[in-house]
């Protein structure tokens, strides 16, 4: 449920999710992508790692009390200066269901179709089609 005082939407990430972490190389470009009020922060993916700046590509099935669907997101890990919390700032996404976009409010699907599954031997299959993005 979307709350007036706290504009977040409680959701459950289901099984068969995949999150790939990539070290950021072009920090100046990454800084341009995150909104005001956030700053890049070094973090560890595993406890014995050296802290680095990261982007995360994630694909997951999700549901709330209002909808269910599949998402593909590009996130940059940053610190929220207002509350000092480490955050996954969504830089871009595609989804086959409703979404709450900070700049646009509640929006409809962005994809023609979205698939996240596994085959018989455990290979993860991610297939999204957003015609507007492929025509650019």
Short mmCIF file of C-alpha atoms in Angstrom, two decimals:
data_model
loop_
_atom_site.label_atom_id
_atom_site.label_comp_id
_atom_site.label_asym_id
_atom_site.label_seq_id
_atom_site.Cartn_x
_atom_site.Cartn_y
_atom_site.Cartn_z
CA UNK A 1 0.00 0.00 0.00
CA UNK A 2 1.28 3.48 -0.87
CA UNK A 3 1.29 5.73 2.19
CA UNK A 4 0.91 9.53 2.17
CA UNK A 5 3.48 10.20 4.90
CA UNK A 6 6.00 7.65 3.65
CA UNK A 7 5.82 7.32 -0.15
CA UNK A 8 6.93 3.70 -0.35
CA UNK A 9 5.15 0.62 -1.56
CA UNK A 10 5.56 -2.55 0.50
CA UNK A 11 6.39 -5.46 -1.80
CA UNK A 12 7.67 -9.04 -1.70
CA UNK A 13 10.49 -10.19 -3.98
CA UNK A 14 9.81 -13.80 -4.98
CA UNK A 15 12.13 -16.74 -5.72
CA UNK A 16 14.17 -17.02 -8.93
CA UNK A 17 15.52 -13.50 -8.65
CA UNK A 18 18.89 -12.54 -10.02
CA UNK A 19 21.09 -9.63 -8.97
CA UNK A 20 24.41 -8.96 -10.72
CA UNK A 21 26.81 -6.47 -9.15
CA UNK A 22 29.22 -4.45 -11.27
CA UNK A 23 31.95 -2.13 -10.10
CA UNK A 24 31.36 1.42 -11.32
CA UNK A 25 34.19 2.66 -13.54
CA UNK A 26 32.94 6.08 -14.69
CA UNK A 27 32.17 7.70 -11.33
CA UNK A 28 31.48 11.13 -12.87
CA UNK A 29 28.75 9.63 -15.09
CA UNK A 30 27.32 7.68 -12.14
CA UNK A 31 27.11 10.90 -10.10
CA UNK A 32 25.12 12.51 -12.93
CA UNK A 33 22.60 9.66 -12.86
CA UNK A 34 21.70 9.77 -9.17
CA UNK A 35 19.27 12.43 -7.93
CA UNK A 36 20.07 15.38 -5.68
CA UNK A 37 20.25 14.35 -2.06
CA UNK A 38 22.26 11.19 -2.78
CA UNK A 39 25.98 10.53 -3.04
CA UNK A 40 27.97 7.53 -4.20
CA UNK A 41 29.16 5.33 -1.37
CA UNK A 42 31.62 2.47 -1.32
CA UNK A 43 30.20 -0.80 -0.05
CA UNK A 44 30.98 -4.51 0.07
CA UNK A 45 29.01 -7.19 -1.69
CA UNK A 46 30.58 -9.96 0.43
CA UNK A 47 31.99 -9.51 3.94
CA UNK A 48 35.62 -10.12 2.90
CA UNK A 49 35.47 -7.75 -0.12
CA UNK A 50 37.23 -4.41 -0.39
CA UNK A 51 34.60 -1.61 -0.46
CA UNK A 52 33.94 -0.31 -4.00
CA UNK A 53 31.33 1.72 -5.87
CA UNK A 54 28.67 -0.58 -7.39
CA UNK A 55 25.79 -0.73 -9.83
CA UNK A 56 23.33 -3.61 -9.61
CA UNK A 57 21.38 -5.17 -12.45
CA UNK A 58 18.42 -7.02 -10.98
CA UNK A 59 15.54 -9.02 -12.38
CA UNK A 60 12.87 -10.34 -10.08
CA UNK A 61 9.26 -11.36 -9.68
CA UNK A 62 7.44 -9.17 -7.19
CA UNK A 63 3.99 -8.85 -5.66
CA UNK A 64 2.08 -6.47 -3.43
CA UNK A 65 -1.47 -6.48 -2.14
CA UNK A 66 -2.43 -4.59 -5.33
CA UNK A 67 -0.44 -6.21 -8.16
CA UNK A 68 2.13 -8.80 -9.20
CA UNK A 69 4.69 -8.81 -12.00
CA UNK A 70 8.28 -8.96 -13.15
CA UNK A 71 10.86 -6.16 -13.04
CA UNK A 72 14.26 -5.50 -14.55
CA UNK A 73 16.15 -2.70 -12.77
CA UNK A 74 19.46 -0.89 -12.99
CA UNK A 75 20.42 0.50 -9.57
CA UNK A 76 23.36 2.48 -8.24
CA UNK A 77 24.26 2.08 -4.57
CA UNK A 78 24.29 5.51 -2.95
CA UNK A 79 23.86 7.16 0.45
CA UNK A 80 20.72 9.14 1.12
CA UNK A 81 22.06 12.38 2.64
CA UNK A 82 18.76 13.10 4.42
CA UNK A 83 18.66 9.92 6.52
CA UNK A 84 22.20 8.54 5.99
CA UNK A 85 20.83 5.22 4.70
CA UNK A 86 22.50 3.14 2.01
CA UNK A 87 20.03 2.99 -0.89
CA UNK A 88 19.61 1.22 -4.18
CA UNK A 89 18.75 4.18 -6.41
CA UNK A 90 16.76 3.02 -9.44
CA UNK A 91 18.36 4.51 -12.56
CA UNK A 92 16.24 2.66 -15.13
CA UNK A 93 13.67 -0.13 -15.10
CA UNK A 94 11.20 -2.14 -17.12
CA UNK A 95 8.17 -3.92 -15.71
CA UNK A 96 5.11 -5.79 -16.93
CA UNK A 97 2.87 -4.44 -14.15
CA UNK A 98 2.02 -1.28 -12.25
CA UNK A 99 4.90 0.69 -10.81
CA UNK A 100 5.35 3.74 -8.62
CA UNK A 101 7.73 6.12 -10.36
CA UNK A 102 8.97 9.04 -8.22
CA UNK A 103 8.64 11.50 -11.10
CA UNK A 104 5.43 10.13 -12.67
CA UNK A 105 3.45 8.54 -9.83
CA UNK A 106 1.71 5.21 -10.44
CA UNK A 107 2.28 4.10 -14.03
CA UNK A 108 1.27 1.15 -16.19
CA UNK A 109 3.50 -1.54 -17.68
CA UNK A 110 6.57 -0.41 -19.64
CA UNK A 111 7.06 -3.67 -21.54
CA UNK A 112 5.43 -5.64 -24.31
CA UNK A 113 6.31 -8.77 -22.32
CA UNK A 114 8.57 -9.79 -19.46
CA UNK A 115 9.86 -13.25 -18.59
CA UNK A 116 12.01 -14.45 -15.70
CA UNK A 117 12.27 -18.21 -15.29
CA UNK A 118 14.66 -21.15 -15.24
CA UNK A 119 14.98 -24.12 -17.54
CA UNK A 120 15.43 -27.82 -16.69
CA UNK A 121 19.12 -27.46 -15.77
CA UNK A 122 18.83 -24.25 -13.73
CA UNK A 123 19.80 -21.72 -16.40
CA UNK A 124 18.15 -18.40 -15.60
CA UNK A 125 16.21 -16.92 -18.52
CA UNK A 126 15.47 -13.17 -18.53
CA UNK A 127 13.61 -11.74 -21.54
CA UNK A 128 12.05 -8.25 -21.61
CA UNK A 129 10.79 -6.26 -24.57
CA UNK A 130 10.23 -2.51 -24.33
CA UNK A 131 9.54 -1.34 -27.88
CA UNK A 132 10.10 2.34 -26.97
CA UNK A 133 13.64 1.63 -25.76
CA UNK A 134 14.60 -0.67 -28.64
CA UNK A 135 13.50 1.91 -31.23
CA UNK A 136 15.83 4.59 -29.83
#
